[in-house]
Tab-separated table of C-alpha atoms and ligand atoms in Angstrom:
chain	number	residue	atom	x	y	z
A	1	MET	CA	86.273	107.069	128.379
A	2	ILE	CA	84.925	104.104	126.236
A	3	GLN	CA	85.663	100.034	127.127
A	4	MET	CA	85.252	97.467	125.101
A	5	SER	CA	84.860	94.360	126.758
A	6	GLY	CA	85.940	90.638	124.658
A	7	VAL	CA	84.507	91.852	121.687
A	8	HIS	CA	84.074	89.827	118.319
A	9	LYS	CA	83.521	91.137	115.035
A	10	VAL	CA	82.334	87.829	112.539
A	11	TYR	CA	80.875	89.439	108.699
A	12	ASP	CA	78.430	87.970	107.055
A	13	ASP	CA	80.293	86.289	104.622
A	14	GLY	CA	82.264	84.580	107.441
A	15	PHE	CA	85.608	86.810	108.125
A	16	LYS	CA	86.801	87.375	111.482
A	17	ALA	CA	87.091	90.712	111.182
A	18	LEU	CA	87.531	90.728	115.857
A	19	THR	CA	88.470	88.488	117.507
A	20	ASN	CA	88.184	89.017	121.873
A	21	VAL	CA	89.130	92.607	121.835
A	22	ASN	CA	89.606	94.279	124.722
A	23	LEU	CA	90.255	98.432	124.703
A	24	LEU	CA	89.968	100.988	127.486
A	25	ALA	CA	90.765	104.868	126.157
A	26	LYS	CA	90.539	107.460	128.915
A	27	LYS	CA	88.808	110.767	128.450
A	28	GLY	CA	91.420	113.425	128.125
A	29	GLU	CA	94.321	111.515	126.243
A	30	ILE	CA	94.612	110.478	122.737
A	31	THR	CA	94.674	106.291	121.952
A	32	VAL	CA	96.285	105.224	119.138
A	33	LEU	CA	95.274	102.341	116.875
A	34	ILE	CA	97.787	101.049	114.904
A	35	GLY	CA	98.509	97.689	112.821
A	36	PRO	CA	99.037	96.530	109.222
A	37	SER	CA	96.280	97.273	106.272
A	38	GLY	CA	93.018	94.671	107.339
A	39	CYS	CA	94.187	94.233	111.170
A	40	GLY	CA	90.500	95.455	112.562
A	41	LYS	CA	91.063	99.611	112.476
A	42	SER	CA	88.056	100.324	110.925
A	43	THR	CA	85.666	98.214	111.774
A	44	THR	CA	86.673	99.002	115.678
A	45	MET	CA	85.979	102.578	114.518
A	46	LYS	CA	83.089	101.004	112.811
A	47	LEU	CA	81.282	99.746	116.011
A	48	ILE	CA	82.220	102.261	118.226
A	49	ASN	CA	80.390	104.828	116.092
A	50	ARG	CA	77.319	101.771	115.912
A	51	LEU	CA	77.168	101.739	112.434
A	52	ILE	CA	77.969	97.599	112.528
A	53	GLU	CA	77.255	95.186	115.482
A	54	PRO	CA	79.327	93.609	117.334
A	55	THR	CA	78.811	89.492	117.155
A	56	ASP	CA	79.904	89.435	120.783
A	57	GLY	CA	80.864	91.681	123.447
A	58	SER	CA	80.213	95.090	124.449
A	59	ILE	CA	81.018	98.218	123.945
A	60	GLN	CA	80.572	101.059	126.788
A	61	ILE	CA	80.457	104.823	126.540
A	62	GLU	CA	81.089	106.285	130.342
A	63	GLY	CA	80.237	102.933	131.623
A	64	LYS	CA	76.858	102.675	129.512
A	65	SER	CA	76.216	100.158	127.098
A	66	ILE	CA	76.025	102.512	123.662
A	67	ARG	CA	73.602	99.583	122.674
A	68	GLU	CA	70.930	101.952	125.512
A	69	LEU	CA	71.293	104.999	123.929
A	70	ASN	CA	69.431	106.422	121.518
A	71	PRO	CA	70.505	107.369	117.743
A	72	VAL	CA	70.571	110.784	118.659
A	73	ASP	CA	72.658	110.826	121.697
A	74	LEU	CA	75.024	108.479	120.132
A	75	ARG	CA	75.515	111.019	116.957
A	76	ARG	CA	75.859	114.333	119.590
A	77	LYS	CA	78.586	112.160	121.510
A	78	ILE	CA	80.630	111.106	118.933
A	79	GLY	CA	82.320	113.330	116.369
A	80	TYR	CA	84.102	112.025	113.494
A	81	VAL	CA	87.747	112.794	111.533
A	82	ILE	CA	87.976	110.866	108.026
A	83	GLN	CA	90.937	110.482	105.752
A	84	ASN	CA	89.587	112.786	102.573
A	85	ILE	CA	88.065	115.454	105.176
A	86	GLY	CA	84.412	115.370	103.547
A	87	LEU	CA	84.086	119.163	103.682
A	88	PHE	CA	80.646	120.327	101.763
A	89	PRO	CA	82.691	122.132	98.140
A	90	HIS	CA	78.910	124.285	98.230
A	91	MET	CA	78.761	125.341	101.421
A	92	THR	CA	81.479	128.078	103.235
A	93	ILE	CA	83.153	127.303	106.020
A	94	ALA	CA	81.074	129.005	108.162
A	95	LYS	CA	78.149	126.653	106.823
A	96	ASN	CA	81.004	123.698	106.600
A	97	VAL	CA	81.899	124.213	110.944
A	98	ALA	CA	78.182	124.104	111.529
A	99	VAL	CA	76.497	121.165	110.073
A	100	VAL	CA	75.813	119.010	113.535
A	101	PRO	CA	74.837	122.499	115.463
A	102	THR	CA	72.763	123.272	112.290
A	103	LEU	CA	71.261	120.185	112.705
A	104	LEU	CA	70.328	120.210	116.446
A	105	LYS	CA	68.594	123.525	115.714
A	106	TRP	CA	71.247	125.571	117.561
A	107	GLU	CA	69.909	129.144	117.520
A	108	LYS	CA	71.939	131.414	114.902
A	109	PRO	CA	74.139	133.760	117.036
A	110	ARG	CA	74.994	130.462	118.811
A	111	ILE	CA	76.815	129.053	116.303
A	112	GLU	CA	77.892	131.870	114.280
A	113	ALA	CA	79.829	132.309	117.755
A	114	ARG	CA	80.593	128.604	118.478
A	115	VAL	CA	82.471	128.651	114.109
A	116	ASP	CA	84.317	131.857	115.584
A	117	GLU	CA	85.451	129.782	118.402
A	118	LEU	CA	86.413	126.235	116.867
A	119	LEU	CA	88.214	128.861	113.626
A	120	SER	CA	90.713	130.782	116.234
A	121	LEU	CA	91.337	127.418	118.678
A	122	VAL	CA	93.222	126.240	115.100
A	123	ASN	CA	94.637	129.393	114.689
A	124	MET	CA	92.234	131.103	111.698
A	125	SER	CA	91.356	134.196	111.262
A	126	PRO	CA	87.035	133.756	111.648
A	127	ASP	CA	86.979	137.013	109.357
A	128	VAL	CA	89.559	135.734	107.264
A	129	PHE	CA	87.776	132.425	106.916
A	130	ARG	CA	84.575	132.235	107.472
A	131	ASP	CA	83.128	132.835	104.281
A	132	ARG	CA	85.515	130.732	102.148
A	133	TYR	CA	85.195	127.919	100.618
A	134	PRO	CA	87.230	124.598	100.895
A	135	SER	CA	88.573	124.733	97.335
A	136	GLU	CA	90.055	128.089	98.864
A	137	LEU	CA	91.994	126.291	101.487
A	138	SER	CA	95.034	124.135	101.858
A	139	GLY	CA	94.901	120.606	102.774
A	140	GLY	CA	96.375	121.763	105.969
A	141	GLN	CA	93.478	124.437	106.669
A	142	GLN	CA	91.489	121.410	105.078
A	143	GLN	CA	91.471	119.269	107.323
A	144	ARG	CA	91.888	121.481	110.370
A	145	ILE	CA	88.405	122.336	109.746
A	146	GLY	CA	87.476	118.920	109.348
A	147	VAL	CA	88.620	119.068	112.483
A	148	ILE	CA	86.894	121.343	114.609
A	149	ARG	CA	83.369	120.589	112.449
A	150	ALA	CA	83.510	117.282	114.564
A	151	MET	CA	84.110	119.361	117.842
A	152	ALA	CA	81.263	121.261	116.521
A	153	ALA	CA	78.323	119.989	118.735
A	154	ASP	CA	80.886	119.561	121.909
A	155	PRO	CA	81.069	115.308	121.378
A	156	ASP	CA	82.578	113.483	123.956
A	157	ILE	CA	84.728	111.482	121.761
A	158	ILE	CA	86.092	112.765	118.275
A	159	LEU	CA	87.078	109.036	116.560
A	160	MET	CA	89.794	110.111	113.701
A	161	ASP	CA	90.503	108.177	110.678
A	162	GLU	CA	93.882	108.320	109.744
A	163	PRO	CA	92.737	111.832	109.195
A	164	PHE	CA	96.244	113.855	108.395
A	165	SER	CA	97.713	111.108	105.913
A	166	ALA	CA	96.741	112.807	102.970
A	167	LEU	CA	98.812	115.599	103.899
A	168	ASP	CA	102.378	116.785	103.272
A	169	PRO	CA	105.176	115.838	106.056
A	170	ILE	CA	105.691	119.210	107.310
A	171	SER	CA	102.114	119.816	107.677
A	172	ARG	CA	100.854	116.704	108.754
A	173	GLU	CA	103.380	117.312	112.406
A	174	GLN	CA	101.954	121.097	112.304
A	175	LEU	CA	98.907	119.309	112.957
A	176	GLN	CA	99.898	115.998	115.169
A	177	ASP	CA	101.157	118.906	117.194
A	178	GLU	CA	98.047	121.546	117.404
A	179	LEU	CA	96.074	118.149	118.055
A	180	ILE	CA	98.113	117.734	120.810
A	181	ARG	CA	97.420	121.162	122.809
A	182	LEU	CA	93.589	120.833	121.360
A	183	GLN	CA	93.462	118.017	123.366
A	184	GLN	CA	95.039	119.870	126.853
A	185	GLU	CA	92.640	122.399	126.421
A	186	VAL	CA	89.130	120.172	125.164
A	187	LYS	CA	90.332	116.951	126.816
A	188	LYS	CA	88.323	114.682	124.842
A	189	THR	CA	88.296	110.647	124.575
A	190	ILE	CA	90.046	110.895	121.163
A	191	ILE	CA	90.621	107.567	119.250
A	192	PHE	CA	92.955	108.042	116.963
A	193	VAL	CA	93.139	105.410	114.015
A	194	THR	CA	97.355	105.193	111.670
A	195	HIS	CA	99.181	102.894	110.641
A	196	ASP	CA	101.909	105.444	111.084
A	197	MET	CA	104.770	104.879	113.999
A	198	ASP	CA	105.899	107.641	113.823
A	199	GLU	CA	102.720	109.903	114.468
A	200	ALA	CA	101.875	107.095	116.718
A	201	ILE	CA	104.405	108.179	118.979
A	202	ARG	CA	104.291	111.275	118.155
A	203	ILE	CA	100.677	112.314	119.508
A	204	ALA	CA	99.730	109.036	121.992
A	205	ASP	CA	99.107	108.807	124.940
A	206	THR	CA	98.129	104.863	124.759
A	207	ILE	CA	99.378	103.157	121.841
A	208	VAL	CA	97.197	99.683	120.881
A	209	LEU	CA	98.125	97.333	118.673
A	210	MET	CA	96.718	95.547	116.426
A	211	LYS	CA	97.094	91.936	114.361
A	212	GLU	CA	94.970	89.658	112.266
A	213	GLY	CA	91.887	91.377	114.504
A	214	GLN	CA	93.192	91.094	118.139
A	215	VAL	CA	95.324	94.048	120.444
A	216	VAL	CA	98.778	92.519	120.829
A	217	GLN	CA	99.999	95.260	122.972
A	218	GLN	CA	98.287	98.008	125.051
A	219	GLY	CA	100.259	100.468	126.752
A	220	LYS	CA	101.840	104.175	126.455
A	221	PRO	CA	104.575	104.908	124.093
A	222	GLU	CA	107.533	104.454	125.199
A	223	GLN	CA	106.205	100.770	126.294
A	224	ILE	CA	105.683	99.719	122.796
A	225	LEU	CA	108.416	100.606	121.904
A	226	ARG	CA	110.803	98.671	124.969
A	227	HIS	CA	108.711	95.889	123.598
A	228	PRO	CA	108.413	95.481	120.055
B	1	LIG	P1	91.998	97.932	108.652
B	1	LIG	O1	90.575	99.175	108.998
B	1	LIG	O2	92.158	97.179	109.567
B	1	LIG	O3	92.213	98.182	107.366
B	1	LIG	P2	89.369	96.165	108.675
B	1	LIG	O4	88.911	96.610	110.037
B	1	LIG	O5	89.206	97.408	107.559
B	1	LIG	O6	90.850	96.748	108.820
B	1	LIG	O7	89.487	94.849	108.077
B	1	LIG	C1	89.597	93.632	108.788
B	1	LIG	C2	89.760	92.805	107.773
B	1	LIG	O8	87.532	92.435	108.097
B	1	LIG	C3	89.890	93.157	106.558
B	1	LIG	O9	90.534	91.729	106.004
B	1	LIG	C4	88.467	93.359	105.777
B	1	LIG	O10	88.811	92.783	104.116
B	1	LIG	C5	87.155	92.506	106.439
B	1	LIG	N1	85.905	93.546	106.088
B	1	LIG	C6	85.961	95.065	106.612
B	1	LIG	N2	84.871	94.898	106.249
B	1	LIG	C7	84.170	94.046	106.063
B	1	LIG	C8	82.829	93.114	105.414
B	1	LIG	N3	81.868	94.360	105.333
B	1	LIG	N4	82.719	91.873	105.305
B	1	LIG	C9	83.451	91.305	105.172
B	1	LIG	N5	84.709	91.661	105.876
B	1	LIG	C10	84.609	92.978	105.573
B	2	LIG	P1	89.350	101.202	104.617
B	2	LIG	O1	90.029	101.985	103.789
B	2	LIG	O2	88.265	101.728	105.957
B	2	LIG	O3	90.132	100.055	104.976
B	2	LIG	P2	88.379	99.140	103.637
B	2	LIG	O4	88.512	99.065	101.875
B	2	LIG	O5	88.689	98.028	103.771
B	2	LIG	O6	87.931	100.796	103.941
B	2	LIG	O7	87.214	99.066	102.910
B	2	LIG	C1	86.154	99.982	102.343
B	2	LIG	C2	84.321	99.213	102.623
B	2	LIG	O8	84.254	97.755	102.111
B	2	LIG	C3	84.553	99.335	104.026
B	2	LIG	O9	82.639	99.589	104.062
B	2	LIG	C4	84.305	97.734	104.692
B	2	LIG	O10	82.950	97.396	105.340
B	2	LIG	C5	83.733	97.120	103.447
B	2	LIG	N1	84.494	95.935	103.326
B	2	LIG	C6	85.658	95.631	102.741
B	2	LIG	N2	86.001	94.529	102.692
B	2	LIG	C7	85.395	93.824	102.576
B	2	LIG	C8	84.937	92.303	102.433
B	2	LIG	N3	85.906	91.651	102.248
B	2	LIG	N4	83.727	92.209	101.581
B	2	LIG	C9	82.661	92.885	102.161
B	2	LIG	N5	82.626	94.329	102.401
B	2	LIG	C10	84.198	94.978	102.661
C-alpha cells in the first residue's frame, strides 16, 4: 500500500507542481493516475520512487515513511516500467529480464528459473525467447519484457508510466487485458499513469483524476464516470 498525505512539490524555479495531494494505492489493485499533460503525474511517480523529494507532506509504503527506507530497500520494493521500454539492445531477453536479480547477486540457477517463470507468465515460450535480442521482438513483446523485468525481483510495488502508449491499439488492448490477468495472480500495488480515459476505465480498480497539480477525483471507474 502507498499513501501520500498532504504532499506539496515546489520545483527549484518556484513552480508548484503538486498542491496538497492525498492518494491511496491499495495492494492488489491497479491505481490509475490520469490527467492532462503537465498535471503532475510524473512528478508523483518520481516522488514515490524517491528520485525527487517532496516540499511538504508524507509518502508511506506499508505505513512506513519512504525516508526511513534505505535506497537499496526502496529499489528492491519498487519496479519501474517506462514508456519507451528501455531494454538493453545488446543483451538477450534473459539478460534483460535478469538485470535486477543479477545486481542483487542471485545464484545463477535461481535467476534462470525466474526468467523462465516470468516469460511463461506472459505466454512467451522461454525456449523461443530466452536467447533472442530485443530487436527480434515485436513492440508488444518488448513491452511485455519491460513489464516482467520490473517484476523480476518480486517488488511489492510496480510503477508504470504510460507503458503501453507507444503500441498499436490492438497490442495495447491485449497488454491491458494481460496486465489485469497478471495482477490477479501477483497482487502487487500497481500505479499506472496514462492520459487515455479508455485505458484507465479498462484497467483501473481506482482512478485518480489530476488537474493542475491537484487530485480532483478519486474513486472506482464507474464513480468517476457518473460525476465527470
Ligand atoms: P505530467 O507527468 O502530468 O505531464 P509532470 O509531473 O511532468 O506532469 O509536470 C508537472 C508540471 O511541473 C509541468 O508544468 C512541468 O513543466 C513542471 N516540472 C516538471 N519538472 C520540473 C522541474 N524539474 N522544474 C520545474 N518544473 C518542472
Ligand atoms: P514527461 O514526459 O514525464 O512529462 P517532461 O518532458 O515533462 O517529461 O520532463 C522531462 C524532464 O524535464 C523531467 O525530468 C522533468 O522533471 C524535467 N522538466 C520538465 N519541465 C521542466 C521545467 N519547466 N523546468 C525544468 N525541468 C523540467
